[in-house]
XYZ file of C-alpha atoms in Angstrom:
673
model
C 141.012 109.045 60.688
C 140.579 112.818 60.979
C 139.242 112.321 64.511
C 142.327 110.338 65.513
C 144.622 113.075 64.183
C 142.647 115.729 66.053
C 142.783 113.844 69.347
C 146.463 113.187 68.847
C 146.994 116.924 68.522
C 145.015 117.608 71.674
C 146.961 115.163 73.830
C 150.413 115.852 72.442
C 150.268 119.631 72.256
C 148.130 120.247 75.317
C 145.459 122.197 73.445
C 142.873 123.963 75.565
C 139.957 121.633 74.893
C 139.097 118.002 75.121
C 136.323 115.732 73.930
C 133.013 117.400 74.684
C 134.536 120.753 75.742
C 134.906 122.747 72.527
C 135.910 126.330 73.011
C 136.748 126.198 76.725
C 139.958 128.125 77.086
C 142.801 126.935 79.287
C 142.460 129.982 81.505
C 138.824 129.099 82.239
C 139.649 125.608 83.421
C 140.214 124.763 87.048
C 143.552 122.982 87.289
C 144.843 120.289 89.598
C 148.065 118.315 89.864
C 148.310 114.741 91.127
C 151.350 112.608 91.900
C 151.291 108.840 91.280
C 154.170 107.232 93.149
C 154.720 103.723 94.501
C 158.089 104.447 96.129
C 156.565 104.810 99.597
C 154.533 101.609 99.356
C 151.133 100.708 97.977
C 147.564 101.078 99.180
C 145.017 98.312 99.716
C 144.840 95.292 97.463
C 142.131 95.469 94.804
C 139.659 92.578 95.051
C 137.628 93.018 91.881
C 134.319 94.208 90.461
C 131.320 91.889 90.415
C 127.581 91.446 90.135
C 124.820 89.413 91.759
C 122.541 86.797 90.273
C 119.782 86.288 92.782
C 118.062 88.224 95.457
C 115.954 86.991 93.768
C 115.314 85.157 90.556
C 116.890 87.986 88.568
C 118.415 85.625 85.970
C 115.179 83.635 85.628
C 114.527 84.309 81.929
C 118.166 84.125 80.801
C 118.266 80.332 80.763
C 115.400 80.206 78.245
C 117.301 82.145 75.563
C 118.153 80.201 72.436
C 121.667 80.114 71.054
C 123.587 82.051 69.908
C 121.942 84.829 71.924
C 122.350 83.220 75.331
C 126.082 82.782 74.828
C 126.394 86.334 73.528
C 124.797 87.693 76.710
C 127.125 85.580 78.843
C 130.127 86.788 76.835
C 129.198 90.429 77.459
C 129.076 89.697 81.177
C 131.999 87.384 81.815
C 134.382 87.028 78.883
C 137.683 88.817 79.582
C 138.460 91.821 77.378
C 135.066 91.636 75.712
C 132.458 93.557 77.698
C 131.923 93.868 81.450
C 134.665 91.259 82.026
C 133.496 90.733 85.617
C 135.939 89.534 88.270
C 133.290 88.281 90.714
C 129.961 86.452 90.451
C 127.817 86.380 93.575
C 124.792 84.075 93.572
C 121.874 83.420 95.855
C 121.889 80.176 97.789
C 118.246 79.495 96.997
C 116.017 79.035 100.024
C 112.520 78.594 98.486
C 111.418 82.078 99.603
C 110.688 85.393 97.905
C 113.917 87.374 97.703
C 112.966 90.452 95.606
C 111.675 89.438 92.156
C 110.916 85.788 92.719
C 111.855 82.650 94.599
C 114.916 80.491 93.972
C 114.759 76.777 94.808
C 116.759 75.296 97.650
C 119.120 72.355 97.278
C 117.354 70.958 100.373
C 113.599 71.590 100.393
C 113.361 69.205 103.360
C 115.836 67.834 105.868
C 116.266 64.475 104.122
C 116.281 65.963 100.618
C 119.346 66.945 98.605
C 119.376 67.951 94.940
C 122.199 70.015 93.463
C 120.602 70.512 90.069
C 117.689 72.772 90.984
C 117.506 76.273 89.619
C 120.007 77.881 87.291
C 122.714 79.358 89.540
C 124.895 76.222 89.164
C 124.653 76.578 85.398
C 125.419 80.297 85.546
C 128.502 79.802 87.722
C 129.796 77.157 85.293
C 129.199 79.454 82.310
C 131.072 82.254 84.096
C 133.979 79.925 84.917
C 134.027 78.643 81.347
C 134.670 82.184 80.138
C 136.905 83.325 82.976
C 138.478 80.494 85.006
C 139.792 83.088 87.500
C 136.382 84.534 88.357
C 135.639 84.533 92.093
C 132.392 82.868 93.244
C 130.326 83.937 96.271
C 127.235 82.286 97.760
C 124.775 84.073 100.057
C 121.381 83.022 101.461
C 118.402 85.389 101.388
C 115.875 82.811 102.663
C 116.065 79.331 104.161
C 113.784 76.282 103.994
C 111.434 75.981 106.963
C 113.103 72.898 108.466
C 116.193 74.897 109.411
C 114.171 77.043 111.831
C 112.267 74.086 113.334
C 109.059 76.097 113.416
C 110.591 79.542 113.918
C 111.141 82.183 111.228
C 114.792 82.419 112.283
C 117.928 80.583 111.069
C 120.201 81.054 114.119
C 118.515 79.022 116.885
C 120.277 75.893 115.643
C 123.576 77.207 114.224
C 124.927 73.697 113.563
C 121.917 72.951 111.356
C 122.242 76.203 109.387
C 125.985 75.713 108.954
C 125.402 72.128 107.773
C 122.905 73.412 105.198
C 125.234 76.122 103.832
C 128.314 73.887 103.824
C 126.287 71.222 101.969
C 125.692 73.769 99.202
C 129.438 74.460 99.001
C 130.289 70.741 98.915
C 127.571 70.095 96.330
C 128.970 72.834 94.105
C 132.294 70.988 94.054
C 131.027 67.417 93.913
C 128.380 67.848 91.231
C 129.625 70.848 89.249
C 133.370 71.057 89.992
C 132.866 74.605 91.243
C 135.142 76.027 93.930
C 133.288 78.593 96.011
C 135.616 81.380 97.177
C 133.436 83.216 99.698
C 130.210 82.627 101.586
C 127.929 85.080 103.378
C 125.627 84.882 106.409
C 122.074 86.149 105.753
C 121.397 88.954 103.315
C 120.565 92.295 104.981
C 119.316 90.680 108.171
C 120.630 90.415 111.717
C 123.967 88.671 112.110
C 124.702 86.164 114.863
C 128.258 85.936 116.151
C 127.869 82.376 117.385
C 126.611 81.215 113.996
C 129.522 82.899 112.189
C 132.002 81.107 114.441
C 130.216 77.771 113.997
C 130.230 78.239 110.219
C 133.971 79.007 110.313
C 134.630 75.892 112.399
C 132.500 73.753 110.076
C 134.416 74.957 107.019
C 137.789 74.465 108.702
C 136.892 70.981 109.899
C 136.193 69.937 106.298
C 139.445 71.411 105.006
C 137.718 74.459 103.516
C 139.943 77.041 105.199
C 140.417 78.812 101.873
C 136.743 79.839 101.771
C 136.373 83.317 103.241
C 133.347 84.443 105.226
C 131.806 87.786 104.251
C 129.764 89.468 106.977
C 127.276 90.783 107.468
C 125.920 92.017 104.083
C 123.974 94.838 105.702
C 125.320 97.863 107.537
C 128.708 98.342 109.220
C 127.507 97.290 112.704
C 129.315 93.936 112.749
C 132.642 95.793 112.743
C 131.848 97.213 116.193
C 131.552 93.666 117.527
C 134.597 92.426 115.613
C 136.961 94.929 117.237
C 136.097 93.619 120.718
C 135.741 89.919 119.839
C 138.976 88.457 118.441
C 137.321 85.101 117.679
C 134.668 86.791 115.558
C 137.324 88.948 113.914
C 139.348 85.855 113.031
C 136.284 84.121 111.579
C 135.451 86.948 109.159
C 137.660 87.605 106.147
C 135.667 90.446 104.548
C 133.481 93.110 106.114
C 130.758 93.428 103.485
C 128.306 96.335 103.524
C 125.358 97.234 101.298
C 124.755 100.656 99.733
C 127.352 102.492 101.849
C 127.094 105.749 99.913
C 130.886 105.419 99.355
C 131.529 105.966 103.088
C 133.033 103.701 105.742
C 133.171 103.940 109.560
C 136.145 103.965 111.962
C 135.381 100.524 113.432
C 135.482 98.925 109.999
C 138.995 100.285 109.486
C 140.018 99.069 112.937
C 139.184 95.461 112.032
C 142.072 95.595 109.513
C 139.948 93.406 107.240
C 139.083 93.733 103.573
C 136.182 96.172 103.192
C 133.751 95.559 100.345
C 130.590 97.120 99.058
C 129.170 93.634 98.726
C 125.920 94.919 97.200
C 125.527 98.278 95.520
C 124.007 100.065 92.512
C 120.381 98.708 92.237
C 119.669 101.516 89.790
C 117.779 101.622 86.478
C 120.277 100.905 83.735
C 119.957 104.085 81.685
C 122.604 106.822 81.541
C 121.882 107.971 85.106
C 122.370 104.388 86.273
C 125.642 104.300 84.371
C 126.644 107.572 86.057
C 125.824 106.121 89.476
C 127.918 103.047 88.702
C 130.877 105.072 87.382
C 130.915 107.279 90.467
C 130.707 104.516 93.088
C 133.217 102.225 91.363
C 135.856 104.865 92.058
C 134.538 106.577 95.159
C 133.850 103.437 97.181
C 137.625 103.228 97.406
C 138.472 106.943 97.357
C 136.027 107.791 100.166
C 135.531 104.450 101.866
C 138.602 102.214 101.376
C 136.367 99.536 99.819
C 138.323 97.315 97.476
C 135.433 95.551 95.769
C 132.055 96.741 94.525
C 129.361 94.242 93.550
C 126.281 95.301 91.591
C 122.756 94.141 92.177
C 122.011 92.827 89.736
C 123.913 91.063 86.996
C 121.364 90.983 84.177
C 117.712 92.052 84.111
C 116.290 88.681 83.089
C 112.993 88.995 84.928
C 109.676 90.554 83.919
C 110.242 94.295 83.872
C 107.050 95.101 85.809
C 108.330 93.201 88.843
C 110.029 95.381 91.502
C 113.252 97.107 90.431
C 112.771 96.339 86.741
C 115.968 96.788 84.720
C 118.125 97.530 87.781
C 120.978 95.560 86.240
C 124.149 95.960 84.221
C 122.323 94.849 81.043
C 118.843 93.762 79.946
C 117.802 90.327 78.652
C 114.115 89.837 79.399
C 112.791 88.422 76.099
C 113.901 84.817 75.588
C 110.925 84.275 73.271
C 112.306 86.856 70.810
C 116.052 86.609 71.511
C 116.217 90.373 72.008
C 118.613 91.800 74.598
C 120.332 95.128 75.147
C 123.903 95.869 76.172
C 123.271 98.847 78.429
C 125.690 101.658 79.313
C 126.718 100.163 82.710
C 128.396 97.264 80.867
C 130.880 99.654 79.263
C 131.331 101.682 82.438
C 132.314 98.408 84.126
C 134.815 97.688 81.359
C 136.709 100.888 82.187
C 137.878 99.172 85.387
C 137.629 95.435 84.794
C 139.443 95.223 81.472
C 142.511 97.016 82.834
C 142.831 95.632 86.373
C 142.712 92.251 88.068
C 142.145 91.097 91.646
C 145.551 91.095 93.297
C 146.562 94.468 91.871
C 147.016 97.255 94.415
C 145.695 100.774 94.678
C 148.265 103.551 94.871
C 148.349 105.704 97.980
C 146.830 108.893 96.634
C 143.899 111.039 97.728
C 141.847 110.477 94.569
C 139.635 113.574 94.729
C 139.817 115.864 91.714
C 140.050 119.620 92.285
C 137.015 120.324 90.107
C 134.969 117.456 91.486
C 134.951 113.809 90.487
C 137.570 111.249 91.374
C 140.324 108.993 90.165
C 141.933 105.758 91.277
C 145.312 104.413 90.205
C 146.248 100.736 90.393
C 149.320 98.664 89.644
C 150.143 94.986 89.302
C 153.523 95.632 90.932
C 155.228 94.616 87.687
C 155.331 98.025 86.077
C 151.769 98.228 84.781
C 149.650 101.217 85.713
C 145.923 101.880 85.231
C 144.207 105.169 86.072
C 140.405 105.469 86.032
C 138.910 108.966 86.161
C 135.219 109.897 86.558
C 133.603 113.335 86.532
C 129.980 112.418 87.209
C 127.688 115.298 88.153
C 125.149 115.061 90.976
C 121.929 114.851 88.957
C 123.435 112.405 86.487
C 124.815 109.902 89.000
C 122.158 109.394 91.661
C 121.856 105.783 92.755
C 118.576 104.384 94.024
C 119.997 104.513 97.560
C 121.244 106.134 99.737
C 120.350 109.808 99.105
C 123.212 111.676 97.466
C 124.434 114.898 99.151
C 124.887 117.914 96.887
C 128.239 118.399 95.157
C 129.553 120.231 92.125
C 131.703 119.092 89.224
C 133.153 121.519 86.686
C 135.341 121.194 83.581
C 138.956 121.015 84.681
C 142.495 120.296 83.657
C 144.256 117.457 85.464
C 148.017 117.018 85.339
C 149.475 113.724 86.529
C 153.112 113.230 87.542
C 154.386 109.644 87.344
C 157.097 108.812 89.858
C 158.698 105.773 91.470
C 158.606 102.739 89.200
C 156.271 104.603 86.802
C 158.790 107.295 85.885
C 159.813 105.312 82.809
C 156.280 105.048 81.405
C 156.288 106.776 78.020
C 152.827 106.034 76.626
C 149.379 105.310 78.050
C 146.469 103.779 76.157
C 143.302 105.859 76.460
C 139.676 104.682 76.680
C 136.880 107.218 76.990
C 133.141 107.394 77.700
C 130.904 110.438 77.729
C 127.392 110.050 79.065
C 124.977 112.223 77.114
C 121.843 113.090 79.064
C 120.185 116.044 77.364
C 121.233 114.856 73.899
C 120.742 111.165 74.642
C 123.880 110.717 72.581
C 126.386 108.856 74.716
C 129.827 107.800 73.560
C 130.745 104.594 75.370
C 134.117 102.925 75.816
C 135.936 104.229 72.758
C 139.671 103.941 72.357
C 141.357 107.263 71.690
C 144.885 107.905 70.515
C 147.516 107.061 73.157
C 148.776 109.885 75.333
C 152.506 110.590 75.447
C 154.044 111.010 78.876
C 156.609 113.811 78.582
C 159.155 114.405 81.318
C 157.134 112.178 83.611
C 153.823 113.992 83.268
C 150.755 114.428 81.106
C 147.647 116.596 81.222
C 143.996 115.949 80.438
C 141.171 118.412 79.961
C 138.138 116.826 81.586
C 134.546 117.728 80.915
C 131.673 116.676 83.179
C 130.029 113.220 83.004
C 133.051 111.521 81.498
C 135.060 108.417 82.289
C 138.674 107.920 81.225
C 140.909 104.922 81.572
C 144.614 105.494 80.985
C 146.688 102.344 81.095
C 149.909 100.678 80.123
C 147.879 97.598 79.106
C 147.040 97.092 75.437
C 144.526 94.302 75.967
C 141.241 96.247 76.104
C 138.553 95.577 73.520
C 135.027 96.707 72.827
C 133.593 93.606 71.247
C 130.299 93.454 69.432
C 128.227 90.414 68.754
C 125.868 90.380 65.814
C 122.816 92.562 66.494
C 120.160 90.571 68.407
C 116.647 90.167 66.996
C 114.197 93.059 67.499
C 111.970 93.066 70.584
C 108.662 91.202 70.481
C 105.919 90.871 73.098
C 105.335 87.553 74.838
C 103.461 85.192 72.457
C 99.716 85.814 72.651
C 99.036 82.100 72.136
C 101.253 80.083 74.453
C 101.180 76.409 75.437
C 103.281 74.171 77.670
C 102.467 70.515 78.322
C 105.630 70.007 80.461
C 106.326 66.762 78.571
C 110.072 66.687 78.950
C 111.805 63.631 80.365
C 115.236 65.155 81.077
C 114.754 68.914 81.425
C 117.942 71.035 81.372
C 116.552 73.078 84.267
C 114.170 72.218 87.097
C 111.722 75.009 86.241
C 109.508 75.358 83.172
C 110.386 78.206 80.777
C 108.958 81.665 81.439
C 107.140 80.798 84.671
C 108.357 83.166 87.388
C 107.660 81.780 90.868
C 106.709 84.526 93.340
C 105.842 82.394 96.366
C 106.565 78.673 96.428
C 108.590 76.667 93.918
C 107.140 75.041 90.805
C 109.273 72.197 89.416
C 109.107 69.648 86.632
C 107.750 66.402 88.056
C 107.418 62.811 86.883
C 104.060 61.585 88.126
C 104.600 57.824 88.388
C 101.095 57.282 89.812
C 99.488 58.350 86.518
C 100.180 56.053 83.566
C 98.011 58.180 81.284
C 98.184 61.763 80.007
C 99.738 63.291 83.104
C 103.086 61.573 83.575
C 105.066 64.800 83.108
C 103.689 67.727 85.094
C 104.635 70.923 86.911
C 104.424 70.549 90.687
C 104.424 73.053 93.528
C 106.802 71.515 96.076
C 107.190 73.872 99.073
C 104.902 72.571 101.821
C 106.041 74.764 104.734
C 106.416 78.522 104.803
C 110.174 79.173 104.439
C 112.261 81.347 106.741
C 111.347 84.499 104.888
C 113.355 87.474 103.734
C 110.418 89.364 102.216
C 106.675 89.094 102.846
C 105.925 85.892 100.979
C 102.229 85.361 100.346
C 100.285 82.742 102.292
C 99.429 81.239 98.908
C 101.927 80.068 96.284
C 101.926 81.711 92.861
C 103.909 81.643 89.610
C 103.286 84.321 86.970
C 103.848 84.191 83.233
C 103.271 86.231 80.092
C 102.762 89.858 79.176
C 101.845 92.356 81.881
C 99.889 94.369 79.288
C 97.431 91.535 78.600
C 93.774 92.635 78.949
C 91.536 90.022 77.349
C 92.769 86.576 78.271
C 91.734 82.925 78.347
C 93.745 80.625 80.619
C 93.259 76.847 80.557
C 95.112 74.371 82.748
C 94.702 70.841 84.065
C 95.004 70.793 87.855
C 95.537 68.115 90.495
C 94.972 68.852 94.186
C 97.126 66.574 96.337
C 96.184 67.905 99.774
C 92.918 66.370 101.033
C 90.110 68.347 102.705
C 91.481 71.905 102.659
C 93.781 71.792 99.623
C 93.149 74.108 96.690
C 94.557 75.528 93.472
C 93.879 78.456 91.155
C 94.468 79.806 87.701
C 94.443 83.576 87.220
C 94.588 86.473 84.781
C 95.318 90.200 84.964
C 97.706 89.532 87.851
C 99.177 92.903 88.762
C 101.956 92.283 91.282
C 104.802 90.103 92.411
C 108.204 90.183 94.032
C 108.420 91.729 97.480
C 104.885 93.093 96.961
C 103.315 89.700 96.239
C 101.006 89.802 99.273
C 99.103 92.735 97.780
C 98.571 91.034 94.411
C 95.252 91.689 92.649
C 93.780 90.016 89.585
C 91.040 87.567 88.678
C 91.578 84.272 90.518
C 89.568 81.115 89.789
C 89.955 78.725 92.734
C 88.801 75.138 93.238
C 89.112 73.320 96.540
C 89.354 69.727 97.697
C 86.060 70.076 99.600
C 84.143 70.465 96.334
C 83.712 74.248 96.383
C 85.025 77.040 94.185
C 85.603 80.775 94.492
C 86.348 83.684 92.206
C 88.343 86.406 93.926
C 89.828 89.739 92.968
C 92.989 89.159 94.971
C 95.553 86.482 95.772
C 94.740 86.647 99.489
C 91.171 85.511 98.705
C 89.557 88.319 100.680
C 87.670 89.961 97.807
C 85.161 87.227 96.882
C 83.361 87.884 93.592
C 81.557 84.528 93.272
C 81.446 81.186 95.057
C 79.606 77.893 94.963
C 79.876 74.146 94.552
C 82.100 72.564 91.896
C 82.293 68.858 92.669
C 86.086 68.977 92.386
C 87.940 66.527 94.631
C 91.550 65.882 95.544
C 93.722 63.282 93.784
C 91.857 63.644 90.505
C 92.610 65.666 87.381
C 90.304 68.510 86.391
C 90.506 71.155 83.683
C 89.949 74.799 84.599
C 89.310 77.576 82.087
C 89.238 81.275 82.976
C 87.980 83.717 80.355
C 88.290 87.486 80.898
C 86.920 89.842 78.257
C 86.609 93.548 78.984
C 84.802 93.940 82.310
C 83.361 90.418 82.415
C 84.805 87.045 83.443
C 83.558 83.454 83.254
C 84.884 80.051 84.259
C 84.639 76.502 82.945
C 85.237 73.220 84.751
C 86.121 70.248 82.541
C 84.783 72.149 79.538
C 81.409 73.053 81.055
C 80.362 76.486 82.356
C 80.678 76.721 86.137
C 80.204 80.470 86.599
C 79.779 83.493 84.326
C 79.109 87.219 84.073
C 81.313 88.215 86.991
C 82.007 91.941 86.696
C 85.690 92.940 86.733
C 86.709 96.555 87.324
C 90.352 96.308 88.358
C 93.058 95.443 87.490
C 92.716 96.342 83.828
C 95.720 94.254 82.738
C 98.345 91.821 84.025
C 100.014 88.425 83.791
C 98.528 84.943 83.807
C 99.289 82.787 86.844
C 98.884 79.436 88.575
C 99.162 78.608 92.245
C 97.896 76.956 95.393
C 95.784 77.853 98.418
C 98.625 77.199 100.866
C 102.111 75.726 100.989
C 100.995 72.362 99.626
C 101.755 69.826 96.924
C 99.725 70.330 93.744
C 100.257 69.587 90.058
C 99.551 71.450 86.821
C 99.537 70.244 83.227
C 98.653 71.370 79.713
C 98.861 75.075 80.442
C 97.484 77.249 77.630
C 96.925 80.995 77.446
C 95.405 83.056 74.635
C 95.472 86.784 75.131
C 95.176 90.191 73.558
């Protein structure tokens, strides 16, 4: 209560200090005055703040969480006036290829194959809609199944085919999940093709989907140069979307007269510096670059942290086996904007740069409500992962705002405040302070560095807290999965993280015995890639810190002659770096041979020989790694032993195949320490 009285005194009397700036005299503060006026018209329409699930497999572990923890995580992300309260959810249109931290399954593995229940993005979109029916949904491909390219690693040679594939995803979302997709993209961070964009627009229009906007090109600004000289292309595109713009736009983008979005941004570790990055760009993408939406990669870090870009997300939920998750600082930085604005509001026409460094934006719903968001992030505390951040200075300052036009009658503004503490590690996040009184149409704030303020006429903001989640625990050291589930809620088995290929639950009708329900690798042609997928398929699981490990799995090679499968331990890599993966790999092949290799590529051969394994028969493989020695069993009998292992010293367990081929796995068991 004493704190509230003190803050009340500061705001009302204009004392010479603010939160975090004790003892700074008024004379020492740089001062600036700013006029907020809607009488001369409004600025651009605000389109919302969002985040990305995908690019790739970033929400993989979320679906395995038990209740109530899974719903709590979803509430923090999507529930209005609760946590991040996101306006936009962008998801990957899975294409069976590696798209940063894993692969996401396609709705059409093959040309004559359609299944709109693969993966978890459908489920996630429905959960988001359940919490916020107004949330906008975006789909974007990173990779495509091989059949679209007809032998080429390129999706544009047959634009009708690619458009058919993407439109099928949109129609499937509606038909099978009652999801209305609002926007669709082209090909993430890859070359755009004007003809394809026009064909996609025509395909959507022909099916009565004129309300679905095309975002292009989800890379740099270069498409805008073509749009200003090609009216048909300009008409086809609703939003010019750019990635990691560094808050800057280009003249051609403005000339298109289209919505400008930072359609992927942030990508930064979710500590206080990540929160500072996010706070700065949420404001400055508009202040410097006229961008009316900013979308974070990624939504929630629900992938193994040792994969590329671990914890580059708004919050962390990477332990479904324990239920532990963490609501990170970027969630509350998001709330400063999302809880007090909505898509359809408009920015005010005001410069937005603060005299002492930092920025502010002001938005209105046109009905008398006003929201002002202020950030004073310093250079070293707000660096995003990309692009490099030029030097700038921010100093403590006094800001005086004059409310004019329809805002002249505003008497009181609600105040929400965050202070990011770097040296102390003691941040204060999204706390409601005492309202500020607007006197004679103005009010003043004393701003310290690394702070965020929201001042608003709305009284709807909340900082909600779920019950504390369970404490963190490592992945179980004794883990089994027999895949015996007749109607799985998801197509993928819990905790397996596919890095090349797609491993799905499968009902094996040809086996009436112990192997009716299995896990099957189903991608049989190299997809149109976005990253450097391996030539082998692989799915990892477990604890990256595992050293001594025994992996047992039943395997079934379906490809005759040159088919093959492996089980592995101490696997040290994945994601976009999957081709360079090392570990201990125990391979058996359809020609009756085996190999032990120190790498996924199979180039570092440690042992080889005859096994007697054949295709279309079940066999049991066991890999045992203890210290610097490894041994292998086939069907319970020693096949090889005393292979010396130097590196890696630790890593995940894994299963996989020699090539893009059908193969099955059953009764997976790992014991580790």
